[in-house]
Structure formats: C-alpha cells, structure tokens
Coordinates of C-alpha atoms in Angstrom, one line a residue:
M163 CA 81.7 261.4 208.4
A164 CA 80.5 258.2 206.5
T165 CA 80.2 258.3 202.9
C166 CA 76.8 257.7 201.0
D167 CA 78.0 254.2 199.9
D168 CA 79.0 253.4 203.6
V169 CA 75.4 254.4 204.6
R170 CA 73.9 252.4 202.0
E171 CA 75.7 249.1 202.8
N172 CA 74.8 250.0 206.6
V173 CA 71.0 250.0 205.7
K174 CA 71.3 246.9 203.5
K175 CA 72.6 244.9 206.2
Y176 CA 70.2 246.2 208.8
Y177 CA 67.0 245.6 206.7
G178 CA 68.4 242.7 204.6
S179 CA 69.7 240.4 207.4
R180 CA 69.4 242.0 210.9
L181 CA 65.6 242.7 210.9
E182 CA 63.3 239.5 210.7
T183 CA 59.9 241.3 211.1
S184 CA 58.7 244.7 211.7
G185 CA 58.5 243.7 215.6
D186 CA 62.3 243.9 215.4
L187 CA 62.3 247.8 215.1
Q188 CA 62.8 249.6 218.1
T189 CA 60.3 252.4 217.7
S190 CA 56.6 252.5 217.0
A191 CA 57.1 253.8 213.4
A192 CA 55.4 250.4 211.8
S193 CA 52.6 250.4 214.2
C194 CA 51.6 253.9 213.6
S195 CA 51.1 253.2 209.8
L196 CA 48.7 250.3 210.7
S197 CA 46.4 252.3 213.0
C198 CA 46.6 255.9 213.3
R199 CA 44.7 257.1 210.1
P200 CA 41.4 255.3 208.7
L201 CA 41.8 254.1 205.1
P202 CA 39.1 253.8 202.5
R203 CA 37.6 250.2 202.2
S204 CA 39.6 249.5 198.6
V205 CA 42.8 250.2 200.5
T206 CA 41.8 247.9 203.5
D207 CA 40.7 245.3 200.9
A208 CA 43.7 245.4 199.0
L209 CA 46.0 245.2 202.0
S210 CA 44.2 242.0 203.6
L211 CA 44.9 240.4 200.0
V212 CA 48.7 240.7 200.4
H213 CA 50.2 237.4 201.3
P214 CA 50.9 237.5 205.2
E215 CA 54.6 236.5 204.9
V216 CA 55.0 239.8 202.7
T217 CA 53.3 242.0 205.2
K218 CA 55.3 240.4 208.2
R219 CA 58.6 242.2 206.8
F220 CA 57.0 245.4 206.4
Y221 CA 58.7 248.3 207.9
G222 CA 56.7 251.3 206.9
C223 CA 55.9 254.2 208.9
G224 CA 52.8 255.7 207.3
L225 CA 49.8 255.1 204.9
P226 CA 50.9 256.5 201.4
F227 CA 47.8 255.3 199.6
P228 CA 46.5 258.5 197.7
A229 CA 42.9 258.4 196.0
K230 CA 42.3 257.5 192.4
L231 CA 45.2 255.3 191.4
E232 CA 43.2 253.1 188.9
G233 CA 45.0 253.0 185.6
C234 CA 48.2 254.9 186.9
R235 CA 51.8 254.2 186.4
V236 CA 53.1 254.0 190.0
L237 CA 56.6 253.9 191.2
D238 CA 57.1 252.7 194.8
L239 CA 60.8 254.0 195.9
G240 CA 61.9 251.4 198.9
S241 CA 59.9 249.0 198.1
G242 CA 61.2 246.5 200.9
S243 CA 59.0 243.4 201.2
G244 CA 56.7 244.5 198.5
R245 CA 53.7 245.0 200.4
D246 CA 52.6 248.6 199.4
C247 CA 53.6 247.4 195.9
F248 CA 51.1 244.3 196.0
A249 CA 48.3 246.7 197.4
F250 CA 49.0 249.2 194.8
S251 CA 49.0 246.6 191.9
K252 CA 45.4 245.6 193.1
L253 CA 44.3 249.5 193.3
V254 CA 45.9 250.6 189.8
G255 CA 43.9 247.4 188.3
P256 CA 45.1 245.8 185.0
S257 CA 45.5 248.8 183.1
G258 CA 47.9 250.2 185.4
H259 CA 51.4 249.4 186.6
V260 CA 53.6 249.4 189.7
T261 CA 57.4 249.4 189.6
G262 CA 59.2 248.6 193.0
L263 CA 62.5 249.8 193.6
D264 CA 64.8 248.7 196.4
M265 CA 68.4 248.8 196.7
T266 CA 68.6 245.6 199.1
E267 CA 68.8 242.2 196.8
E268 CA 67.3 240.0 199.4
L269 CA 64.3 242.2 199.6
I270 CA 63.8 242.3 195.8
T271 CA 64.6 238.4 195.4
A272 CA 61.9 237.7 198.1
S273 CA 59.4 240.1 196.6
R274 CA 59.5 238.6 193.3
Q275 CA 58.8 235.3 194.6
Y276 CA 55.2 236.5 195.3
I277 CA 54.1 238.2 191.9
E278 CA 52.6 235.2 190.6
Y279 CA 50.6 234.9 193.8
H280 CA 49.1 238.2 193.9
Q281 CA 48.7 238.1 190.1
K282 CA 46.4 235.2 190.4
T283 CA 44.7 236.4 193.7
F284 CA 43.5 239.6 191.8
G285 CA 42.5 237.6 188.6
Y286 CA 45.0 239.1 186.2
E287 CA 45.6 237.7 182.9
K288 CA 49.4 239.3 183.3
P289 CA 51.5 240.5 186.3
N290 CA 51.0 244.6 186.5
V291 CA 54.0 244.6 189.1
T292 CA 57.7 244.4 188.6
F293 CA 60.6 244.7 191.0
V294 CA 64.0 246.5 190.0
Q295 CA 67.3 246.5 192.3
G296 CA 68.5 250.2 192.2
Y297 CA 69.1 253.5 194.0
M298 CA 66.6 256.0 194.9
E299 CA 69.2 258.7 193.6
K300 CA 69.9 257.2 190.6
L301 CA 66.6 256.1 189.0
S302 CA 67.8 256.6 185.4
E303 CA 70.3 253.7 185.8
A304 CA 67.8 251.7 187.3
G305 CA 65.9 252.0 183.8
L306 CA 63.1 254.7 184.9
Q307 CA 62.5 257.2 182.2
S308 CA 61.9 261.1 182.5
D309 CA 58.3 262.1 182.5
S310 CA 56.9 258.2 182.6
V311 CA 55.3 257.9 186.1
D312 CA 52.2 259.4 187.3
V313 CA 52.6 258.9 191.1
V314 CA 55.7 258.2 193.2
L315 CA 55.1 256.6 196.5
S316 CA 57.4 255.6 199.3
N317 CA 56.9 254.8 202.8
C318 CA 59.7 255.6 205.3
V319 CA 62.7 255.8 203.0
L320 CA 63.7 258.9 202.7
C321 CA 64.8 258.8 206.4
L322 CA 67.5 255.9 205.5
C323 CA 68.6 258.1 202.4
P324 CA 71.8 260.1 202.8
D325 CA 71.2 262.5 199.9
K326 CA 67.6 263.4 200.3
R327 CA 67.8 266.3 197.6
A328 CA 69.0 263.7 195.0
V329 CA 65.9 261.5 196.0
L330 CA 63.5 264.2 195.6
Q331 CA 65.0 265.4 192.1
Q332 CA 64.9 262.3 190.9
A333 CA 61.3 261.5 191.7
Y334 CA 60.6 264.9 190.2
N335 CA 62.5 263.8 187.1
V336 CA 60.5 260.9 186.3
L337 CA 57.0 262.3 187.1
K338 CA 54.8 263.3 184.2
E339 CA 53.6 267.0 184.4
G340 CA 50.7 267.1 187.1
G341 CA 52.4 264.2 188.6
E342 CA 52.6 263.4 192.4
L343 CA 54.9 262.4 195.1
Y344 CA 53.0 261.0 197.8
F345 CA 54.9 259.5 200.7
S346 CA 55.2 258.8 204.6
D347 CA 58.6 259.6 206.5
M348 CA 60.1 259.8 209.8
Y349 CA 60.6 263.4 210.8
A350 CA 62.5 265.1 213.6
S351 CA 61.3 268.4 215.7
K352 CA 64.8 269.8 215.1
V353 CA 67.9 269.5 212.9
V354 CA 69.4 266.2 213.6
P355 CA 73.2 266.5 214.9
D356 CA 76.0 264.9 213.0
H357 CA 77.1 262.6 215.8
M358 CA 73.5 261.0 215.5
K359 CA 73.9 260.6 212.3
E360 CA 76.9 258.5 212.6
D361 CA 75.4 255.7 214.6
T362 CA 74.5 252.8 212.4
V363 CA 71.3 251.7 214.7
L364 CA 69.7 255.1 214.8
W365 CA 70.2 255.5 211.1
G366 CA 68.5 251.9 210.5
E367 CA 65.8 253.0 212.7
G368 CA 65.2 256.1 210.8
M369 CA 66.2 258.7 213.4
G370 CA 69.6 259.5 212.6
G371 CA 68.4 260.3 209.2
S372 CA 65.1 261.9 209.6
L373 CA 64.6 265.5 208.4
F374 CA 63.7 268.5 210.4
W375 CA 60.2 268.8 209.1
Q376 CA 60.6 272.7 208.0
D377 CA 63.7 271.4 205.7
L378 CA 61.4 269.4 203.5
I379 CA 59.6 272.4 202.5
S380 CA 62.8 274.3 201.1
L381 CA 64.0 270.9 199.5
A382 CA 60.8 270.5 197.9
H383 CA 60.8 273.9 196.4
S384 CA 64.4 273.7 195.4
V385 CA 64.0 270.8 192.9
G386 CA 60.6 272.5 191.4
F387 CA 58.0 270.6 193.4
S388 CA 54.7 272.5 194.8
T389 CA 54.7 273.2 198.4
P390 CA 53.9 270.1 200.5
H391 CA 50.7 269.4 201.6
L392 CA 50.4 267.5 204.7
V393 CA 47.7 264.6 204.7
S394 CA 48.2 262.8 208.1
A395 CA 50.4 262.9 211.1
S396 CA 51.2 260.7 214.1
L397 CA 53.8 260.8 217.0
I398 CA 56.3 258.2 217.1
A399 CA 57.3 256.3 220.4
I400 CA 61.0 254.9 221.0
Y401 CA 61.0 251.7 222.9
N402 CA 65.1 251.1 223.3
S403 CA 66.0 253.0 226.3
E404 CA 69.7 253.4 224.9
L405 CA 68.4 254.9 221.5
K406 CA 65.9 257.2 223.6
A407 CA 68.7 258.4 225.7
K408 CA 70.8 259.2 222.5
A409 CA 67.7 261.2 221.0
G410 CA 67.7 263.6 223.9
D411 CA 65.0 266.0 223.3
I412 CA 64.6 265.4 219.7
G413 CA 60.8 264.1 218.9
Y414 CA 60.0 262.0 216.2
A415 CA 56.7 261.9 213.9
S416 CA 55.4 260.0 211.0
G417 CA 53.9 262.5 208.5
T418 CA 52.4 262.0 204.9
Y419 CA 52.8 264.5 202.5
R420 CA 51.8 265.1 198.8
L421 CA 53.6 267.1 196.3
F422 CA 52.9 268.0 193.1
K423 CA 55.2 268.5 189.6
L424 CA 53.5 271.6 188.2
P425 CA 54.6 273.7 185.1
K426 CA 57.6 275.9 185.5
S427 CA 56.5 279.5 186.3
P428 CA 52.9 278.8 186.0
V429 CA 50.5 282.0 186.1
T430 CA 48.6 280.9 189.4
S431 CA 45.0 282.4 189.9
E432 CA 42.6 281.9 192.7
A433 CA 39.7 279.9 191.8
T434 CA 36.3 278.5 193.0
V435 CA 36.4 274.7 193.1
T436 CA 33.3 272.7 193.4
Y437 CA 33.9 268.7 194.1
K438 CA 31.6 266.4 192.0
G439 CA 31.7 263.6 194.2
T440 CA 33.2 261.3 191.3
V441 CA 36.4 260.0 193.0
A442 CA 35.9 256.1 193.8
D443 CA 35.6 255.7 197.8
F444 CA 34.6 259.5 198.2
P445 CA 31.2 260.2 197.1
D446 CA 30.5 262.9 199.6
Q447 CA 33.5 264.7 200.3
L448 CA 37.3 264.3 199.4
E449 CA 40.0 264.9 202.2
F450 CA 42.8 266.1 199.9
D451 CA 45.1 267.2 202.9
S452 CA 44.7 268.0 206.6
T453 CA 43.6 271.5 205.6
H454 CA 41.5 270.7 202.3
C455 CA 38.4 268.8 202.7
F456 CA 36.1 269.3 199.8
K457 CA 32.6 268.6 200.1
K458 CA 30.3 267.2 197.0
D459 CA 28.5 270.3 195.3
V460 CA 29.9 272.8 197.9
A461 CA 31.9 275.7 196.2
V462 CA 35.4 276.5 197.9
E463 CA 37.8 279.1 197.2
V464 CA 41.3 278.0 196.9
N465 CA 44.8 279.8 196.6
G466 CA 46.5 279.8 193.1
E467 CA 48.8 276.7 194.2
M468 CA 46.0 274.4 194.8
S469 CA 44.1 275.9 191.7
A470 CA 46.9 274.9 189.7
I471 CA 47.1 271.5 191.2
L472 CA 43.8 270.7 190.7
Q473 CA 43.9 271.8 187.1
R474 CA 46.9 269.8 186.3
S475 CA 46.9 266.7 188.3
R476 CA 44.7 263.6 187.6
F477 CA 41.8 265.2 189.8
V478 CA 40.9 267.5 187.1
T479 CA 37.7 265.8 185.7
D480 CA 36.5 265.8 189.5
F481 CA 36.2 269.4 190.1
K482 CA 34.4 272.1 188.6
I483 CA 37.1 275.0 188.5
Q484 CA 36.2 278.8 188.2
I485 CA 39.2 280.8 187.7
S486 CA 39.5 284.1 189.3
D487 CA 39.8 287.1 186.7
Q488 CA 42.7 288.4 188.9
P489 CA 46.3 286.6 189.3
E490 CA 46.9 285.8 193.0
S491 CA 48.3 288.5 195.0
G492 CA 51.9 288.1 196.2
S493 CA 51.0 290.1 199.5
E494 CA 52.4 287.6 201.9
S495 CA 55.9 288.0 201.6
T496 CA 57.1 285.5 204.1
P497 CA 54.9 282.4 203.9
Q498 CA 54.0 280.9 207.1
Y499 CA 54.0 277.0 207.2
C500 CA 53.2 275.9 210.7
H501 CA 50.2 274.1 209.4
L502 CA 52.6 271.9 207.8
S503 CA 54.1 270.5 211.0
P504 CA 53.1 266.6 211.9
F505 CA 53.8 267.4 215.2
L506 CA 51.2 270.2 215.5
L507 CA 48.7 268.1 213.4
A508 CA 49.3 265.0 215.6
D509 CA 48.6 267.3 218.7
K510 CA 45.5 268.6 216.9
L511 CA 44.3 265.2 216.0
G512 CA 44.8 264.0 219.6
S513 CA 47.3 261.4 218.6
S514 CA 49.3 260.9 221.8
V515 CA 52.6 258.5 221.6
T516 CA 50.7 255.7 223.3
K517 CA 47.8 255.7 220.5
C518 CA 50.4 254.3 218.2
S519 CA 53.1 252.3 220.4
K520 CA 52.9 248.6 221.7
T521 CA 54.6 247.1 224.7
S522 CA 58.3 247.7 224.6
K523 CA 60.1 244.0 224.3

C-alpha cells in the first residue's frame, strides 16, 4: 500500500507537470463545475475578472461559492492555479482576506505571479490574498492558527488526499465557532477497492481516492462538524476507455456540501425562522442547500441542527428566529441520509452525464 508521502508526490507530479490545462483531465469533472449550476451575478463577475492564464489551469469539480463572504477570512484548501482564490478575493472585498494553500510548489509559484494583477484589477490599495505551500493535513505547520478562519473552501482536492479525516479535522480546528466548511469534491457510488487506490492515474483523476458519499457523513460527525448539507450535484463522465474499464460499475458524481462548526453538545431546539431578504444577490429567497429554500418573509419550521446553524453562523442577522419551547425530540433513532446522496440529487435535477461532458479526445 502506498504511503501518504508517496501519494502526495504522485499528485504533485500529476498536477505540477503532467497536466497543462483542465482539458488534459480524463473526466468531465472540470466542465461540470462550469455549467451544471447557475451562479449569482457577483460570482460570475468575479470569475470573469480572473486572469485567463489562471483559469486555464483550473482543475476543480464544483462551484464552492457560498453566499455572504464580504469581510470574511477565507482559506482555500488545494488552491491550485489560484482561480477560486482570486474570485474569493473579489467577493470578500478589501476588508476580507483569502489564503490559498497548496502542496505543489509549481502552482504556488504560478499563483503568486498574478497577485498584483488582481489587486489592480479589483482596485484594492493592497493585496488581500496570500498563497502558502503546505499540506491540508498539517495546517498548523503551514502557519494557520486555530479558530482564525470564517470559511474554509476547497474544490475537488479531498479526493486527492490519502488521509481525509485529518483534512476535515484540520479544517475544523482552524474554523471559528459558527464557521463553515463549504467544498466540492468527487464522490463514488460505492467504496473504492484498494487496487484502484494504487493506480497513480486513477488517483490523479480523483477516481482512486473518491469517498463513498455516505462515508463523508460519518467522517464529518467524527471530527465535530454538523451533518453535511448537500448544495448541488452532477454526474461525472469518464472519457478514457481504459480508466472507465478499471472503474467497472462504480459511478462518480460531483457534490458540493456545507458543514458547520457548532458549539460542542449544544441544546438543539426546533425553531420557526423567517428570512429577511438581506443577503446580497438573494433578495427574494436564499437557497441554503438542496432541501432548504428560504423565501423572504415566509416563516419556516426547521429542526434543531438547522436552527443552531442559523443562530451561530454568519447568517444570524439575516433571519428572524423563534425558538421552540421544547428541546428537539430524538424520536428518530436511525437518521436517514438518502437526501444527501449526490447521485440521487443529480437524478432529481435531471442532470445527465452528457450535460456535463464534452467530446472525448
């Protein structure tokens, strides 16, 4: 079995020198990120201002752009070419700050070359983005302090990491209470067998290291996060016939989830919440995830965990919250998480493989 260091070195080589553009990837992951979910105007504007050379080397598989980032301190795990970081730089504004972390020296060096360009493009007096070389599993060694970040984001990098629990634990540690991990990644329809994890190309493509989607829920809970909330999903096509044969009956999907760092052992009570329409870009309704759409001035009942999220997160000022007099009952002994499957959501949305694929080379 390859060691964590071996896996990291293979990924560095794959993304640092082997791949020149996102078109070199053998799946539709990157094209899914661009087309399968509509974005608010502020995000599309920010992305349009990113230097084209930075965008060309983007390898993400989703759209990790949560609402209400202005003034936030943001950490992007596996920042790659820096595309998302520079877009976040625009979204957080001059009072916010973005840190991009990547283990690949070539990508960090390339990203730093465009800091001044984006500072001037956005009209900032000083840069509000920095790039740091380091490992997602060892954020403290990279200089990231505990309880220092409002939002941790990542785009298709957890599937490249051999120790996923360590990544989630480190993200949890650096987040402030009420902070959020909002990330897109590749997921497998079943547990990926060990022999696929040994294949360097499968791993580099994200296929060998993809989590079975249900395992994300247990991992999140084990490090202290709230239950993951599925935001969006799309199916992923495999272009390369050899890789497709190796995958067999395992399907892949891109899923974007949001997890929150809540107080330990909080008293959770159901609540009636009313959205005020105050989040920028969302005056009429706020689509919080795939099952929660809050319409302005319409009261909605939510469970204890969602109530706690809205009370503790940066969204607290955007809702009128009326707490129930009774703590939430624990009547459901075995929670059902089918609604968190990216595969079911993709089917529900009518997202076919062809929707996010392109002609195979």
